[in-house]
Short mmCIF file of C-alpha atoms in Angstrom, two decimals:
data_model
loop_
_atom_site.label_atom_id
_atom_site.label_comp_id
_atom_site.label_asym_id
_atom_site.label_seq_id
_atom_site.Cartn_x
_atom_site.Cartn_y
_atom_site.Cartn_z
CA MET G 18 -1.92 -29.54 -5.41
CA ASN G 19 -4.20 -29.73 -2.44
CA VAL G 20 -7.36 -27.62 -3.00
CA LEU G 21 -9.69 -26.58 -0.20
CA ASN G 22 -13.00 -24.75 -0.34
CA ALA G 23 -14.21 -22.17 2.13
CA ASP G 24 -16.96 -19.61 2.39
CA VAL G 25 -14.72 -17.34 4.40
CA LEU G 26 -10.94 -17.45 4.44
CA VAL G 27 -9.33 -15.50 7.28
CA ILE G 28 -5.69 -14.61 6.63
CA GLY G 29 -3.81 -14.14 9.88
CA SER G 30 -4.58 -15.75 13.25
CA GLY G 31 -3.86 -12.87 15.61
CA PRO G 32 -6.56 -11.39 17.85
CA SER G 33 -8.52 -9.82 14.96
CA GLY G 34 -8.34 -12.91 12.74
CA LEU G 35 -9.45 -15.28 15.47
CA ALA G 36 -12.29 -12.95 16.49
CA ALA G 37 -13.43 -12.69 12.85
CA ALA G 38 -13.31 -16.47 12.39
CA VAL G 39 -15.38 -17.16 15.51
CA GLU G 40 -18.17 -14.81 14.40
CA ALA G 41 -18.21 -16.03 10.80
CA HIS G 42 -18.20 -19.68 11.93
CA GLN G 43 -20.95 -19.13 14.47
CA ASN G 44 -23.11 -17.54 11.81
CA GLY G 45 -22.80 -20.75 9.81
CA ALA G 46 -20.11 -19.86 7.25
CA ASN G 47 -17.55 -22.56 6.46
CA THR G 48 -14.51 -20.71 7.81
CA VAL G 49 -10.80 -21.47 7.41
CA ILE G 50 -7.87 -19.60 8.99
CA VAL G 51 -4.33 -19.55 7.60
CA ASP G 52 -1.23 -18.20 9.32
CA SER G 53 2.40 -18.02 8.26
CA PHE G 54 3.76 -18.92 11.69
CA SER G 55 3.96 -22.39 13.19
CA LYS G 56 1.45 -21.58 15.90
CA ALA G 57 -1.75 -19.53 15.89
CA GLY G 58 -1.92 -16.35 17.96
CA GLY G 59 -0.19 -13.72 15.85
CA GLN G 60 2.35 -11.44 17.48
CA TYR G 61 0.25 -10.27 20.41
CA TRP G 62 -0.84 -13.78 21.43
CA MET G 63 2.41 -15.45 20.41
CA GLN G 64 2.62 -18.95 21.90
CA SER G 65 5.89 -19.99 23.49
CA ASN G 66 7.65 -23.32 23.21
CA HIS G 67 8.84 -23.15 26.79
CA GLY G 68 5.78 -23.31 28.98
CA LEU G 69 6.15 -19.57 29.65
CA GLU G 70 2.41 -19.17 29.19
CA LYS G 71 1.84 -20.43 32.72
CA ASN G 72 2.96 -17.13 34.19
CA ASP G 73 2.10 -14.94 31.24
CA ARG G 74 -1.46 -13.72 31.29
CA GLN G 75 -1.34 -12.45 27.71
CA MET G 76 -0.11 -15.78 26.35
CA GLN G 77 -2.67 -17.62 28.45
CA GLU G 78 -5.48 -15.43 27.14
CA GLY G 79 -4.33 -16.25 23.60
CA ALA G 80 -4.10 -19.96 24.35
CA ASN G 81 -7.70 -19.92 25.62
CA PHE G 82 -8.92 -18.14 22.52
CA ILE G 83 -7.07 -20.56 20.23
CA THR G 84 -8.45 -23.59 22.11
CA ASN G 85 -11.93 -22.13 21.81
CA CYS G 86 -11.54 -21.89 18.01
CA GLU G 87 -10.34 -25.50 17.90
CA ASN G 88 -13.28 -26.66 20.00
CA LEU G 89 -15.69 -24.85 17.69
CA GLY G 90 -14.19 -26.88 14.84
CA ILE G 91 -12.64 -23.98 12.92
CA LYS G 92 -9.91 -25.28 10.61
CA THR G 93 -6.61 -23.47 11.20
CA ILE G 94 -3.69 -24.09 8.87
CA THR G 95 -0.35 -22.89 10.27
CA ASP G 96 3.07 -22.60 8.60
CA ALA G 97 1.03 -21.42 5.64
CA GLU G 98 2.25 -18.34 3.82
CA VAL G 99 0.08 -16.70 1.16
CA TRP G 100 2.11 -15.85 -1.94
CA GLY G 101 -0.66 -15.03 -4.37
CA ILE G 102 -4.35 -14.14 -4.59
CA LEU G 103 -6.41 -14.09 -7.78
CA PRO G 104 -9.92 -12.63 -8.07
CA GLY G 105 -12.71 -15.03 -7.35
CA PHE G 106 -10.84 -15.79 -4.93
CA ARG G 107 -8.04 -18.27 -5.48
CA VAL G 108 -5.50 -18.03 -2.69
CA PHE G 109 -2.13 -19.70 -3.20
CA ILE G 110 -0.23 -20.86 -0.18
CA GLN G 111 3.20 -22.29 0.44
CA GLN G 112 3.20 -24.57 3.41
CA GLY G 113 5.99 -25.62 5.72
CA LEU G 114 8.74 -27.50 3.94
CA GLY G 115 7.65 -26.89 0.37
CA GLY G 116 4.04 -28.08 0.36
CA SER G 117 1.49 -26.19 -1.67
CA ILE G 118 -2.21 -25.46 -1.13
CA GLU G 119 -4.88 -23.55 -2.99
CA ILE G 120 -7.91 -22.28 -1.13
CA ALA G 121 -10.97 -21.29 -3.12
CA ALA G 122 -12.93 -18.84 -1.01
CA SER G 123 -16.08 -16.77 -1.58
CA ALA G 124 -14.83 -14.00 0.69
CA LEU G 125 -11.64 -12.98 2.46
CA VAL G 126 -10.99 -11.37 5.82
CA ILE G 127 -7.48 -9.95 5.79
CA CYS G 128 -5.93 -9.69 9.23
CA THR G 129 -2.23 -9.44 8.44
CA GLY G 130 -1.41 -7.14 11.35
CA ALA G 131 1.56 -4.82 11.60
CA HIS G 132 5.29 -4.93 12.22
CA ASP G 133 7.51 -2.50 14.05
CA PHE G 134 9.64 -0.16 11.98
CA VAL G 135 13.04 1.34 12.73
CA MET G 136 14.21 4.77 11.58
CA PRO G 137 17.71 4.33 10.08
CA PHE G 138 20.93 5.29 11.86
CA SER G 139 24.57 4.67 11.25
CA GLY G 140 25.32 1.06 12.27
CA TRP G 141 21.74 -0.22 12.13
CA THR G 142 22.73 -3.19 9.96
CA LEU G 143 25.18 -4.57 12.54
CA PRO G 144 24.16 -8.02 13.78
CA GLY G 145 22.70 -7.63 17.25
CA VAL G 146 20.65 -4.58 16.24
CA MET G 147 17.05 -5.68 15.74
CA THR G 148 13.49 -4.58 16.04
CA ALA G 149 12.02 -4.61 19.53
CA GLY G 150 9.46 -7.09 18.22
CA ALA G 151 12.23 -9.47 17.15
CA GLY G 152 13.77 -9.25 20.62
CA GLN G 153 10.44 -9.98 22.24
CA ARG G 154 9.81 -12.90 19.91
CA TYR G 155 13.26 -14.29 20.72
CA ALA G 156 12.63 -14.06 24.48
CA LYS G 157 9.23 -15.72 24.21
CA MET G 158 10.33 -18.52 21.88
CA GLN G 159 13.70 -19.23 23.46
CA GLY G 160 12.69 -18.59 27.06
CA LYS G 161 15.73 -16.39 27.57
CA PRO G 162 16.79 -12.82 26.70
CA PRO G 163 18.38 -12.08 23.29
CA GLY G 164 21.54 -10.61 24.83
CA ASP G 165 23.45 -10.10 28.07
CA LYS G 166 23.51 -6.30 27.94
CA ILE G 167 20.35 -5.20 26.17
CA VAL G 168 19.51 -1.62 25.29
CA LEU G 169 15.91 -0.95 24.31
CA ALA G 170 15.31 2.30 22.42
CA GLY G 171 12.80 4.19 20.31
CA SER G 172 9.36 5.42 21.17
CA GLY G 173 5.96 4.10 22.25
CA VAL G 174 4.29 1.95 24.88
CA PHE G 175 5.44 -1.17 23.01
CA LEU G 176 8.89 -0.60 24.56
CA TRP G 177 7.29 -1.33 27.94
CA ALA G 178 5.76 -4.55 26.65
CA VAL G 179 9.13 -5.72 25.34
CA ALA G 180 10.92 -4.68 28.55
CA THR G 181 8.40 -6.69 30.57
CA THR G 182 8.95 -9.80 28.44
CA ILE G 183 12.72 -9.50 28.76
CA VAL G 184 12.62 -9.02 32.51
CA LYS G 185 10.27 -12.00 32.87
CA ALA G 186 12.65 -14.10 30.75
CA GLY G 187 15.39 -13.32 33.27
CA GLY G 188 17.10 -10.66 31.17
CA LYS G 189 18.97 -7.55 32.18
CA LEU G 190 18.37 -4.23 30.46
CA GLU G 191 21.27 -1.78 30.43
CA ALA G 192 18.88 1.03 29.57
CA MET G 193 15.42 1.75 28.29
CA VAL G 194 15.53 4.84 26.08
CA GLU G 195 12.36 6.73 25.13
CA SER G 196 12.69 9.72 22.85
CA SER G 197 9.53 11.47 23.95
CA THR G 198 9.21 13.32 27.27
CA ASN G 199 5.51 12.98 27.80
CA LYS G 200 5.37 11.04 31.08
CA PHE G 201 2.84 13.33 32.73
CA ARG G 202 0.58 13.62 29.72
CA LEU G 203 0.70 9.83 29.39
CA LEU G 204 -0.30 9.32 33.02
CA SER G 205 -3.09 11.83 32.67
CA LEU G 206 -4.39 10.05 29.52
CA ILE G 207 -4.38 6.67 31.27
CA GLY G 208 -5.96 8.30 34.32
CA ARG G 209 -9.00 9.15 32.21
CA TYR G 210 -9.54 5.48 31.23
CA PRO G 211 -10.07 3.37 34.41
CA SER G 212 -10.62 0.28 32.23
CA ARG G 213 -6.92 0.49 31.32
CA TRP G 214 -5.50 0.72 34.85
CA THR G 215 -5.02 -3.00 35.51
CA GLU G 216 -3.39 -3.52 32.12
CA THR G 217 -1.08 -0.56 32.70
CA ARG G 218 -0.02 -1.81 36.12
CA ARG G 219 0.76 -5.25 34.68
CA LEU G 220 2.85 -3.65 31.96
CA LEU G 221 4.79 -1.25 34.16
CA SER G 222 5.39 -2.99 37.45
CA PRO G 223 7.85 -5.78 36.42
CA VAL G 224 10.01 -3.17 34.66
CA LEU G 225 9.85 -0.63 37.48
CA ARG G 226 10.68 -3.35 40.02
CA SER G 227 13.71 -4.44 37.98
CA GLY G 228 15.25 -1.00 38.55
CA VAL G 229 16.35 -0.59 34.94
CA GLN G 230 17.95 2.73 33.98
CA ARG G 231 15.31 4.71 32.09
CA LEU G 232 16.24 7.66 29.93
CA SER G 233 13.56 9.83 28.42
CA GLY G 234 14.19 12.51 25.88
CA TYR G 235 17.10 10.58 24.35
CA CYS G 236 17.36 9.00 20.93
CA ILE G 237 19.87 6.80 19.13
CA ASP G 238 22.70 8.57 17.37
CA ASN G 239 24.64 5.59 16.05
CA ALA G 240 25.67 2.01 16.77
CA GLN G 241 29.25 0.82 16.68
CA GLY G 242 31.00 -2.52 16.40
CA GLU G 243 33.14 -4.67 14.11
CA ASP G 244 31.11 -7.67 13.01
CA ARG G 245 28.52 -7.21 15.74
CA ILE G 246 27.19 -4.33 17.83
CA GLU G 247 29.46 -3.35 20.73
CA SER G 248 28.08 0.00 21.80
CA VAL G 249 25.37 2.55 21.10
CA LYS G 250 25.69 6.30 21.25
CA LEU G 251 22.63 8.23 22.41
CA ARG G 252 21.95 11.93 22.24
CA GLN G 253 19.52 14.14 24.03
CA VAL G 254 16.56 15.25 21.94
CA SER G 255 16.62 19.01 21.61
CA ASN G 256 13.58 21.05 20.74
CA SER G 257 15.48 23.42 18.55
CA ASP G 258 17.55 22.61 15.49
CA ARG G 259 20.60 24.23 17.03
CA GLY G 260 22.23 23.93 20.42
CA ALA G 261 24.60 21.33 21.78
CA SER G 262 22.85 18.23 23.02
CA GLN G 263 24.18 15.86 25.59
CA GLU G 264 25.63 12.56 24.40
CA LEU G 265 26.00 9.25 26.12
CA GLU G 266 27.61 5.95 25.13
CA ILE G 267 26.46 2.57 26.41
CA GLU G 268 28.11 -0.82 25.89
CA THR G 269 25.67 -3.37 24.52
CA ASP G 270 25.50 -6.69 22.69
CA CYS G 271 21.87 -6.31 21.67
CA LEU G 272 20.10 -3.11 20.66
CA LEU G 273 16.34 -3.44 20.30
CA VAL G 274 14.64 -0.59 18.47
CA SER G 275 11.04 0.35 17.73
CA HIS G 276 9.84 3.67 16.37
CA GLY G 277 6.27 2.56 15.77
CA PHE G 278 4.23 0.10 13.72
CA ARG G 279 3.51 -0.23 10.03
CA PRO G 280 0.34 -2.00 8.84
CA ILE G 281 1.18 -5.01 6.63
CA THR G 282 -0.80 -3.98 3.55
CA GLU G 283 0.69 -6.19 0.83
CA MET G 284 -2.42 -8.32 0.42
CA THR G 285 -4.98 -5.55 0.60
CA ALA G 286 -2.86 -3.49 -1.82
CA LEU G 287 -2.44 -6.47 -4.17
CA LEU G 288 -6.25 -6.76 -4.25
CA ARG G 289 -6.44 -3.02 -5.07
CA CYS G 290 -8.41 -2.12 -1.96
CA GLU G 291 -8.48 1.59 -1.25
CA HIS G 292 -5.85 2.74 1.25
CA LEU G 293 -5.69 5.84 3.40
CA PHE G 294 -2.78 7.56 5.12
CA ASP G 295 -2.51 8.67 8.72
CA LEU G 296 0.81 8.85 10.56
CA LYS G 297 -0.99 8.20 13.85
CA LYS G 298 -2.26 4.88 12.45
CA GLY G 299 1.14 3.82 11.14
CA GLY G 300 1.07 5.43 7.68
CA TRP G 301 -0.78 3.68 4.85
CA TYR G 302 -3.62 1.42 5.98
CA CYS G 303 -6.55 -0.35 4.36
CA LYS G 304 -9.77 1.64 4.44
CA THR G 305 -12.72 -0.30 5.86
CA ASP G 306 -16.34 0.35 6.68
CA THR G 307 -16.32 0.84 10.47
CA GLU G 308 -19.55 -1.17 10.93
CA THR G 309 -18.85 -4.21 8.75
CA GLY G 310 -15.11 -4.29 8.04
CA ALA G 311 -15.82 -4.22 4.28
CA THR G 312 -13.00 -2.83 2.13
CA SER G 313 -13.61 -1.01 -1.14
CA ILE G 314 -13.40 -4.34 -3.02
CA ASP G 315 -16.45 -6.62 -3.04
CA ASN G 316 -16.17 -9.60 -0.65
CA VAL G 317 -12.82 -8.48 0.73
CA TYR G 318 -12.95 -7.61 4.42
CA ALA G 319 -10.14 -6.50 6.71
CA ALA G 320 -9.66 -6.09 10.45
CA GLY G 321 -7.00 -5.35 13.01
CA GLU G 322 -3.79 -3.38 12.54
CA VAL G 323 -3.85 -3.64 8.73
CA THR G 324 -6.81 -1.24 8.93
CA GLY G 325 -4.76 1.23 11.01
CA VAL G 326 -2.74 0.58 14.15
CA THR G 327 -5.05 1.04 17.13
CA GLY G 328 -4.10 -1.78 19.51
CA VAL G 329 -5.36 -5.19 20.49
CA GLN G 330 -8.73 -4.27 22.02
CA SER G 331 -9.75 -2.43 18.92
CA ALA G 332 -8.38 -5.25 16.72
CA MET G 333 -10.63 -7.79 18.42
CA ILE G 334 -13.69 -5.60 17.99
CA GLU G 335 -12.85 -4.97 14.34
CA GLY G 336 -12.37 -8.70 13.87
CA ALA G 337 -15.76 -9.53 15.36
CA LEU G 338 -17.44 -6.82 13.26
CA ALA G 339 -15.76 -8.10 10.09
CA GLY G 340 -16.80 -11.68 10.95
CA LEU G 341 -20.40 -10.54 11.30
CA GLY G 342 -20.16 -8.35 8.21
CA VAL G 343 -18.70 -10.98 5.90
CA SER G 344 -21.07 -13.77 6.92
CA GLU G 345 -24.09 -11.52 6.58
CA LYS G 346 -22.89 -10.51 3.11
CA LEU G 347 -22.71 -14.19 2.11
CA GLY G 348 -26.23 -14.79 3.45
CA PHE G 349 -25.34 -16.44 6.75
CA THR G 350 -27.18 -14.75 9.56
CA ARG G 351 -28.64 -15.53 12.90
CA ASN G 352 -30.72 -13.69 15.46
CA GLY G 353 -29.22 -10.91 17.48
CA ILE G 354 -26.64 -9.75 14.91
CA LYS G 355 -27.91 -6.18 14.95
CA ARG G 356 -27.72 -5.86 18.72
CA LYS G 357 -24.31 -7.46 18.85
CA ARG G 358 -22.99 -5.13 16.16
CA ALA G 359 -24.38 -2.06 17.94
CA ARG G 360 -22.67 -3.10 21.19
CA LEU G 361 -19.33 -3.61 19.45
CA ILE G 362 -19.51 -0.28 17.65
CA LYS G 363 -20.22 1.51 20.90
CA ARG G 364 -17.19 -0.09 22.59
CA GLN G 365 -15.01 0.65 19.60
CA LEU G 366 -15.61 4.41 19.90
CA GLN G 367 -13.88 4.60 23.29
CA THR G 368 -11.10 2.20 22.31
CA VAL G 369 -10.18 4.19 19.24
CA LYS G 370 -10.22 7.44 21.20
CA PHE G 371 -7.69 6.01 23.65
CA ALA G 372 -5.47 4.70 20.83
CA ASP G 373 -5.60 8.09 19.17
CA GLY G 374 -4.53 9.78 22.41
CA LEU G 375 -1.57 7.42 22.75
CA ALA G 376 -0.49 7.91 19.14
CA GLU G 377 -0.59 11.68 19.61
CA LEU G 378 1.75 11.38 22.63
CA PHE G 379 4.32 9.25 20.80
CA LYS G 380 4.34 11.11 17.50
CA LEU G 381 7.86 11.13 16.05
CA SER G 382 9.25 14.56 15.39
CA LYS G 383 12.13 15.59 13.20
CA ASN G 384 14.27 15.97 16.31
CA SER G 385 13.29 12.76 18.07
CA ILE G 386 14.53 10.39 15.36
CA PRO G 387 18.18 9.44 14.78
CA ASN G 388 20.33 11.90 12.85
CA ILE G 389 21.42 10.65 9.48
CA ASP G 390 23.87 11.96 6.91
CA THR G 391 24.43 11.25 3.23
CA ASN G 392 26.51 8.16 4.11
CA THR G 393 23.78 6.52 6.19
CA LEU G 394 22.46 3.36 4.59
CA VAL G 395 18.67 3.59 4.22
CA CYS G 396 17.82 0.56 2.04
CA ARG G 397 19.32 -2.48 3.74
CA CYS G 398 18.79 -4.91 0.85
CA GLU G 399 20.21 -2.86 -2.01
CA ASN G 400 22.69 -0.87 0.10
CA VAL G 401 21.26 2.49 -0.97
CA LEU G 402 22.60 5.48 0.96
CA TRP G 403 20.60 8.53 2.04
CA GLY G 404 22.84 10.59 -0.26
CA ASP G 405 21.75 8.43 -3.24
CA VAL G 406 18.10 9.13 -2.40
CA LEU G 407 18.68 12.88 -2.11
CA LYS G 408 20.55 12.89 -5.41
CA SER G 409 17.71 11.04 -7.17
CA TRP G 410 15.26 13.52 -5.66
CA ASN G 411 17.26 16.45 -6.97
CA ASP G 412 17.41 14.75 -10.37
CA GLY G 413 13.61 14.71 -10.44
CA ALA G 414 12.52 11.46 -8.78
CA GLN G 415 9.94 12.97 -6.45
CA ASN G 416 7.87 10.02 -5.27
CA LEU G 417 8.72 6.60 -3.83
CA GLN G 418 8.17 4.78 -7.12
CA ALA G 419 10.52 7.14 -8.96
CA VAL G 420 13.18 6.95 -6.23
CA LYS G 421 12.93 3.16 -6.57
CA TYR G 422 13.57 3.26 -10.34
CA TRP G 423 16.49 5.64 -9.86
CA THR G 424 18.26 4.00 -6.93
CA ARG G 425 16.87 0.43 -6.52
CA LEU G 426 15.63 1.43 -3.05
CA GLY G 427 12.85 -1.03 -2.21
CA MET G 428 13.68 -3.45 -5.02
CA GLY G 429 15.56 -5.94 -2.88
CA ARG G 430 14.55 -8.93 -0.89
CA CYS G 431 12.33 -7.03 1.57
CA GLN G 432 10.46 -5.40 -1.35
CA GLY G 433 10.42 -2.03 0.39
CA ARG G 434 8.68 -3.22 3.54
CA ILE G 435 11.52 -1.98 5.75
CA CYS G 436 12.75 1.10 3.86
CA GLY G 437 9.56 2.40 2.22
CA VAL G 438 7.91 3.71 5.35
CA VAL G 439 11.09 5.24 6.76
CA VAL G 440 12.26 6.93 3.56
CA SER G 441 8.83 8.57 3.12
CA ARG G 442 9.18 10.02 6.59
CA LEU G 443 12.76 11.13 6.02
CA LEU G 444 11.91 12.84 2.73
CA ALA G 445 8.91 14.49 4.33
CA ASN G 446 11.14 15.85 7.10
CA GLN G 447 13.82 16.93 4.67
CA PHE G 448 11.54 18.87 2.34
CA GLY G 449 8.68 19.78 4.66
CA LEU G 450 6.19 17.75 2.63
CA ASP G 451 3.31 15.43 3.50
CA PRO G 452 4.64 11.83 3.47
CA ARG G 453 1.42 10.67 1.77
CA SER G 454 2.48 12.53 -1.36
CA PHE G 455 5.21 9.92 -1.96
CA GLY G 456 2.77 7.02 -2.25
CA PHE G 457 3.79 3.44 -1.42
CA ASN G 458 5.50 0.50 -3.09
CA HIS G 459 2.94 -1.57 -4.98
CA PRO G 460 3.20 -5.27 -4.19
CA ARG G 461 3.65 -7.78 -7.01
CA LEU G 462 3.10 -11.53 -7.32
CA PRO G 463 4.59 -13.56 -5.77
CA LEU G 464 4.24 -11.83 -2.42
CA ARG G 465 6.94 -14.11 -1.02
CA PRO G 466 9.70 -15.97 -2.86
CA VAL G 467 8.43 -19.37 -4.02
CA SER G 468 10.02 -22.03 -6.18
CA VAL G 469 9.11 -22.18 -9.87
CA ASN G 470 7.58 -25.64 -9.34
CA ILE G 471 5.02 -24.24 -6.94
CA VAL G 472 4.06 -21.40 -9.29
CA HIS G 473 3.82 -23.85 -12.18
CA ASP G 474 1.54 -26.20 -10.25
CA ALA G 475 -0.66 -23.32 -9.16
CA PHE G 476 -1.27 -21.97 -12.63
CA ALA G 477 -1.36 -25.33 -14.44
CA GLN G 478 -4.49 -26.18 -12.52
CA LYS G 479 -7.87 -24.68 -13.37
CA SER G 480 -9.84 -23.22 -10.51
CA CYS G 481 -12.02 -25.81 -8.86
CA ARG G 482 -14.95 -23.40 -8.78
CA MET Q 15 18.48 -31.92 21.92
CA ILE Q 16 19.30 -32.54 18.27
CA THR Q 17 22.38 -32.00 16.11
CA ILE Q 18 22.51 -29.55 13.21
CA PHE Q 19 25.43 -28.40 11.05
CA ILE Q 20 26.26 -24.73 10.52
CA ASP Q 21 28.98 -24.18 7.89
CA GLY Q 22 30.21 -27.69 8.59
CA SER Q 23 30.44 -27.35 12.39
CA GLU Q 24 28.24 -29.40 14.66
CA TYR Q 25 25.81 -27.73 17.08
CA GLU Q 26 23.56 -29.26 19.72
CA VAL Q 27 20.28 -27.35 19.77
CA ASN Q 28 16.86 -27.61 21.31
CA GLU Q 29 14.57 -29.59 19.01
CA ASP Q 30 11.85 -26.94 18.92
CA ALA Q 31 14.24 -24.02 18.34
CA THR Q 32 13.94 -21.60 15.42
CA LEU Q 33 17.04 -21.58 13.22
CA GLY Q 34 17.22 -17.76 13.26
CA HIS Q 35 17.37 -17.78 17.04
CA VAL Q 36 20.17 -20.35 16.99
CA LEU Q 37 22.12 -18.26 14.44
CA HIS Q 38 21.62 -15.13 16.55
CA GLU Q 39 23.69 -16.84 19.23
CA VAL Q 40 26.33 -18.57 17.16
CA LYS Q 41 26.86 -16.99 13.77
CA SER Q 42 25.86 -14.05 11.57
CA ALA Q 43 25.18 -14.58 7.88
CA ARG Q 44 27.39 -12.93 5.30
CA PHE Q 45 25.68 -10.40 3.04
CA GLY Q 46 28.03 -9.04 0.39
CA SER Q 47 30.98 -7.57 2.22
CA SER Q 48 29.30 -7.32 5.62
CA TYR Q 49 27.48 -9.52 8.12
CA ARG Q 50 23.80 -9.39 8.88
CA GLY Q 51 21.82 -10.87 11.72
CA LEU Q 52 18.26 -11.34 12.82
CA PHE Q 53 16.42 -8.05 12.26
CA CYS Q 54 12.61 -8.23 12.13
CA GLY Q 55 12.46 -11.82 13.35
CA MET Q 56 9.08 -12.37 11.67
CA GLY Q 57 9.63 -13.06 8.01
CA ILE Q 58 9.33 -9.47 6.75
CA CYS Q 59 12.87 -8.22 6.13
CA PHE Q 60 14.74 -11.25 4.70
CA GLU Q 61 17.98 -10.21 6.47
CA CYS Q 62 18.47 -13.65 7.97
CA VAL Q 63 18.32 -15.61 4.70
CA VAL Q 64 20.66 -18.62 4.58
CA LYS Q 65 21.01 -21.83 2.59
CA VAL Q 66 19.37 -24.83 4.26
CA ASP Q 67 20.14 -28.21 2.65
CA ASP Q 68 19.17 -27.73 -1.01
CA ASP Q 69 17.06 -24.66 -0.37
CA LEU Q 70 19.11 -21.64 -1.38
CA TYR Q 71 16.86 -19.01 0.09
CA LYS Q 72 15.48 -19.73 3.50
CA ARG Q 73 14.52 -17.14 6.11
CA SER Q 74 16.09 -18.59 9.23
CA CYS Q 75 13.60 -16.74 11.47
CA MET Q 76 10.74 -18.74 9.91
CA THR Q 77 12.55 -22.10 9.88
CA LYS Q 78 12.40 -24.72 12.59
CA VAL Q 79 15.53 -26.80 13.15
CA TYR Q 80 15.47 -30.52 12.35
CA PRO Q 81 18.04 -33.25 12.93
CA GLY Q 82 20.96 -33.22 10.53
CA MET Q 83 20.01 -29.94 8.85
CA GLN Q 84 22.92 -28.44 6.91
CA VAL Q 85 23.06 -24.65 7.11
CA ASN Q 86 25.30 -22.47 4.97
CA THR Q 87 25.57 -18.82 6.10
CA ASN Q 88 27.87 -17.83 3.26
CA SER Q 89 25.74 -18.60 0.21
CA LEU Q 90 24.60 -15.14 -0.91
#
């Protein structure tokens, strides 16, 4: 097996990871970045195969940042998925078509980001129903929209970002469906932050110009189709539990849904870092020191959405702070660190305040998520129904771990990444409890399926340190 | 353009395409008694797992196409 040494290993090459790597490298630490995708940039700075970056400012910004890292001589390994980490640290990676690498690193900066989650509804496993993020990725990578009659639904400003990408890729949206009805409060929030006006205009204007039908105060009721989605039924969100709400059916071949983001905490949880819970930050996230990015475990740092979902600007600041923090911890310093850190911390205060305001506006309520019944499938891998979960609860399984033992929810191929966050919310709504009381699924080695040969090679070899 | 094989049928695809994106257009993978498609698109959910050549368990969303690749959507 190929073994590499690094002072600092950054896991994830999105905005926070790249920012962390630049700071650590510039302080003199031997810094390596790994990323599971075939190109650096993460989700926010995803790089297209189709030359789309020429008229996409966001992609261009990412390309510039990535080139800068290359020019600085920072080693970036792509197609590299971490499947195991041992203390010390030994990081095991599966690369591309079956290759295997071990990186021995003195410190880690974990920048694994977040993914969008979908609250379950009847028909959500039909092909053609996917996360809004998947639809955006498709449009960027393929240079065309993921369907002919796309419906985009859920909640949050991310819907606007996806709509913009689809319109730019030449796509047609049948409808854009937002469950919250906070338009005026949103405008007044943005109004208070002039630094966000240009960004907002860039996000809104292509969609507004396209004349897409926008429905606010509606949420998904169910999706229908034989072997693929054919239509989606929407219903008006009512503020009371009773009362008839208006329904609406739209033909579609591609339903893109996002109800928010979940921090990808497998690695920080595997390392036993302390985690905190805040629905406005996406649920469970890794706790970090706000000035240095240090987690509760020595020499493990984290930055970006894994430390709570607060958006790209905040992710870049957190990345830079973690890069400074980790290199200083390892004894690599240079002049001006203190001033730089103070500047970043000051900027971060405003950024986080804005993110908090946004999260407050797009909070999901019991009435703004799809209705489910006991026959709704909630665990897609093990085909566990909502009724099975309720039954296990009534039989005494009153946290996520116990529900898992009872029903197999979260034991399948996604390892609870898709169902864990949504079932906690559903149970909390059902019983009026705090979702944090259910805990989260603890990750196990290997973090991703790997062949026995790769595991054998990894453990047959003694650490090179 | 390159040629790949999906359940024995020939498809002409762009050489830098992602297999999951190709399957989204042409064929859903069987999962038990139902079909599943691309869902998260970023390696998290494992809904798009198919057999690729001798590899029984490949997330199509994380797999680039290559000439002559044999894909089986009915292996699970």
